[in-house]
Amino acid sequence: GAVVSQHPSRVICKSGTSVKIECRSLDFQATTMFWYRQFPKQSLMLMATSNEGSKATYEQGVEKDKFLINHASLTLSTLTVTSAHPEDSSFYICSAREIGGSYEQYFGPGTRLTVT
Amino acid sequence: DAKTTQPPSMDCAEGRAANLPCNHSTISGNEYVYWYRQIHSQGPQYIIHGLKNNETNEMASLIITEDRKSSTLILPHATLRDTAVYYCIVKWNYGGSQGNLIFGKGTKLSVKP
């Protein structure tokens, strides 16, 4: 149980375009979903936290207008990177926290974004 | 900022126990110690967590010192597939920002044949 999926697993887009990444909790309902970013040889950095039906809470230094997060249901959150630039190329990982559970966070497999 | 200190890297021979240390001298009474690992280009994987008692599951054992200022993750019989970056994280065990997982730099464990 407690599986989190991400789609796509890998995406290449051109500079200036937008790209959407989906995060789904497959076998549980998630009150809260998290988005992390990881640059090569670095640790995961929390970008934002989203609660179902509410606006996302962004960490300091993360542009909310550039990284649009929607958490429309208890099993789906999306991250849209708008007007992507090469410096947005990174590994994006989502995680989900189960409702009423032990507050464990389960992670998705990640999405590799390359902006050319 | 991460509240833990870990060695940047460690080696371990295949089949031997891997002991990964973590210092968390500023841990508060309500914070748990969590361990996750990340195999290259994958999402983090939960290993184990504890408050003050030692814990064991099918993956590992967690030994927490009596003063809770440090802990050790033990992989009893390391295999090549255990090569990964291991993260020690302290956090509250409830929802809210203090319950978020904030990753430090971790320890890169290399298991060698």
Coordinates of C-alpha atoms in Angstrom, one line a residue:
Chain A
G1 CA 0.0 0.0 0.0
A2 CA 0.8 3.7 0.2
V3 CA 1.9 4.2 -3.4
V4 CA 2.5 7.6 -4.9
S5 CA 2.8 7.9 -8.7
Q6 CA 4.1 10.8 -10.8
H7 CA 3.6 11.5 -14.4
P8 CA 5.5 12.0 -16.6
S9 CA 8.6 10.3 -15.3
R10 CA 10.7 12.3 -17.7
V11 CA 9.9 15.4 -19.8
I12 CA 11.9 17.7 -22.2
C13 CA 10.4 21.1 -23.0
K14 CA 11.6 24.2 -24.8
S15 CA 12.5 27.3 -23.0
G16 CA 9.4 29.6 -22.5
T17 CA 6.8 26.8 -22.5
S18 CA 4.9 25.4 -19.5
V19 CA 4.9 21.9 -18.3
K20 CA 2.6 20.1 -15.9
I21 CA 3.6 17.3 -13.5
E22 CA 0.9 15.1 -11.9
C23 CA 1.2 13.5 -8.5
R24 CA -1.3 10.8 -7.4
S25 CA -1.8 8.8 -4.3
L26 CA -3.0 5.5 -5.6
D27 CA -4.4 3.7 -2.6
F28 CA -4.9 6.3 0.0
Q29 CA -6.3 9.8 0.4
A30 CA -3.9 12.5 1.1
T31 CA -4.7 15.7 3.1
T32 CA -1.4 17.2 2.3
M33 CA 0.9 16.9 -0.7
F34 CA 4.5 18.2 -0.9
W35 CA 6.6 19.2 -3.8
Y36 CA 10.4 18.9 -3.7
R37 CA 13.1 19.8 -6.1
Q38 CA 16.5 18.2 -6.3
F39 CA 19.5 19.5 -8.4
P40 CA 22.3 17.1 -9.3
K41 CA 24.4 16.0 -6.3
Q42 CA 22.3 18.0 -3.9
S43 CA 19.7 17.2 -1.4
L44 CA 15.9 17.5 -1.8
M45 CA 14.6 21.0 -1.2
L46 CA 11.0 21.5 -0.2
M47 CA 9.3 23.9 -2.6
A48 CA 5.7 24.0 -1.3
T49 CA 3.0 22.2 0.7
S50 CA -0.5 21.9 -0.6
N51 CA -3.7 21.0 1.2
E52 CA -6.7 19.8 -0.7
G53 CA -9.0 22.7 -1.6
S54 CA -6.6 25.3 -0.3
K55 CA -3.9 27.5 -1.7
A56 CA -0.4 26.1 -1.5
T57 CA 2.1 27.3 1.0
Y58 CA 5.4 28.1 -0.7
E59 CA 8.8 28.0 1.0
Q60 CA 10.9 31.1 1.0
G61 CA 12.5 31.8 -2.3
V62 CA 10.1 29.8 -4.4
E63 CA 8.1 31.8 -6.9
K64 CA 4.4 31.0 -6.6
D65 CA 3.6 32.5 -10.0
K66 CA 6.2 30.3 -11.6
F67 CA 5.4 27.1 -9.9
L68 CA 1.7 26.7 -9.9
I69 CA 0.3 24.1 -7.6
N70 CA -3.2 22.7 -7.7
H71 CA -4.5 20.2 -5.2
A72 CA -8.0 19.7 -6.5
S73 CA -8.8 16.3 -4.9
L74 CA -7.6 14.1 -2.1
T75 CA -5.6 11.9 -4.5
L76 CA -4.2 14.4 -7.1
S77 CA -1.9 17.4 -7.0
T78 CA -0.3 19.1 -10.0
L79 CA 2.8 21.2 -10.4
T80 CA 3.0 23.5 -13.4
V81 CA 6.3 25.1 -14.2
T82 CA 5.4 28.2 -16.2
S83 CA 7.7 29.9 -18.7
A84 CA 10.3 27.3 -18.1
H85 CA 14.0 28.2 -18.4
P86 CA 17.0 25.9 -18.5
E87 CA 17.8 26.7 -14.9
D88 CA 14.4 25.0 -14.0
S89 CA 15.9 21.7 -15.2
S90 CA 15.8 19.5 -12.2
F91 CA 14.4 16.4 -10.5
Y92 CA 10.9 17.1 -9.1
I93 CA 9.6 14.8 -6.4
C94 CA 6.2 14.8 -4.8
S95 CA 5.1 13.2 -1.6
A96 CA 1.8 12.7 0.1
R97 CA 0.6 12.5 3.7
E98 CA -2.3 10.1 4.5
I99 CA -5.5 11.3 6.1
G100 CA -5.8 10.1 9.7
G101 CA -2.9 7.9 9.4
S102 CA 0.4 8.1 11.2
Y103 CA 1.4 11.3 9.3
E104 CA 3.9 9.3 7.3
Q105 CA 5.0 10.9 4.0
Y106 CA 5.1 8.6 1.0
F107 CA 7.2 9.7 -2.0
G108 CA 6.7 9.4 -5.7
P109 CA 9.4 8.2 -8.1
G110 CA 10.2 11.7 -9.3
T111 CA 10.0 13.6 -12.6
R112 CA 13.1 14.6 -14.5
L113 CA 12.6 17.9 -16.2
T114 CA 15.0 19.1 -18.9
V115 CA 14.4 22.6 -20.4
T116 CA 16.3 23.2 -23.7
Chain B
D1 CA 17.8 24.3 8.2
A2 CA 18.4 20.6 8.8
K3 CA 18.7 19.8 12.5
T4 CA 20.9 16.8 12.0
T5 CA 24.6 16.1 11.3
Q6 CA 25.7 13.1 9.3
P7 CA 29.1 12.1 7.8
P8 CA 29.0 12.8 4.1
S9 CA 30.1 9.3 3.0
M10 CA 30.8 5.8 4.3
D11 CA 31.9 2.5 2.8
C12 CA 30.7 -0.9 3.9
A13 CA 31.6 -4.4 2.7
E14 CA 28.8 -6.5 1.3
G15 CA 27.4 -8.8 3.9
R16 CA 28.7 -6.8 6.8
A17 CA 26.6 -4.5 9.1
A18 CA 26.4 -0.9 8.1
N19 CA 26.2 1.5 11.0
L20 CA 25.2 5.0 10.0
P21 CA 25.5 7.7 12.7
C22 CA 23.5 10.9 13.1
N23 CA 23.8 13.7 15.6
H24 CA 20.7 15.7 16.6
S25 CA 21.8 17.5 19.7
T26 CA 19.0 20.1 19.6
I27 CA 16.2 17.6 19.3
S28 CA 13.1 18.6 21.3
G29 CA 11.0 16.2 23.4
N30 CA 8.3 15.8 20.8
E31 CA 10.5 15.2 17.8
Y32 CA 10.9 11.8 16.3
V33 CA 14.0 10.5 14.5
Y34 CA 13.2 9.4 10.9
W35 CA 15.5 7.7 8.4
Y36 CA 14.9 7.7 4.7
R37 CA 17.1 6.6 1.9
Q38 CA 17.4 7.6 -1.8
I39 CA 18.7 5.3 -4.4
H40 CA 20.1 7.2 -7.4
S41 CA 17.4 9.0 -9.5
Q42 CA 14.5 7.6 -7.4
G43 CA 12.2 9.1 -4.8
P44 CA 13.1 8.7 -1.1
Q45 CA 12.1 5.5 0.6
Y46 CA 11.1 5.3 4.3
I47 CA 13.2 3.1 6.4
I48 CA 12.3 3.5 10.1
H49 CA 11.5 6.0 12.8
G50 CA 11.5 6.2 16.6
L51 CA 11.0 8.5 19.5
K52 CA 13.2 7.2 22.3
N53 CA 13.1 3.4 22.3
N54 CA 15.2 1.3 19.9
E55 CA 13.2 0.1 16.9
T56 CA 13.6 -2.8 14.5
N57 CA 11.8 -3.7 11.3
E58 CA 12.5 -5.9 8.3
M59 CA 14.9 -3.3 6.8
A60 CA 16.9 -2.0 9.7
S61 CA 17.4 -1.2 13.4
L62 CA 17.4 2.2 15.0
I63 CA 19.4 2.8 18.1
I64 CA 18.7 6.1 19.9
T65 CA 20.9 7.2 22.8
E66 CA 19.3 7.7 26.2
D67 CA 19.7 11.5 25.9
R68 CA 18.3 11.3 22.4
K69 CA 21.1 13.5 21.1
S70 CA 22.3 11.0 18.6
S71 CA 21.2 7.8 16.9
T72 CA 22.5 5.0 14.7
L73 CA 20.8 3.3 11.8
I74 CA 22.0 -0.3 11.4
L75 CA 21.6 -2.3 8.2
P76 CA 22.5 -5.8 9.6
H77 CA 23.7 -7.4 6.4
A78 CA 24.4 -4.8 3.7
T79 CA 23.9 -5.7 0.1
L80 CA 24.9 -3.9 -3.1
R81 CA 21.3 -2.7 -3.4
D82 CA 21.7 -0.8 -0.2
T83 CA 24.0 1.7 -1.9
A84 CA 22.2 5.0 -1.5
V85 CA 22.1 8.3 0.3
Y86 CA 20.7 7.9 3.8
Y87 CA 18.9 10.8 5.4
C88 CA 18.4 11.2 9.2
I89 CA 15.6 13.7 9.9
V90 CA 14.0 14.9 13.1
K91 CA 10.4 16.1 13.1
W92 CA 7.2 16.3 14.9
N93 CA 4.9 13.4 14.3
Y94 CA 1.8 15.3 13.3
G95 CA 0.4 17.4 10.5
G96 CA 1.6 21.0 10.2
S97 CA 4.8 22.5 9.1
Q98 CA 6.7 21.1 12.0
G99 CA 5.7 17.7 10.7
N100 CA 7.3 18.3 7.3
L101 CA 10.3 16.3 6.2
I102 CA 13.2 18.7 5.7
F103 CA 16.2 16.9 4.1
G104 CA 19.8 17.6 5.0
K105 CA 22.8 16.4 3.0
G106 CA 22.7 12.8 4.2
T107 CA 25.3 10.1 4.1
K108 CA 26.2 8.4 0.9
L109 CA 26.7 4.8 1.7
S110 CA 28.6 2.7 -0.8
V111 CA 28.4 -1.0 -0.3
K112 CA 31.4 -2.7 -1.9
P113 CA 31.7 -6.4 -3.0

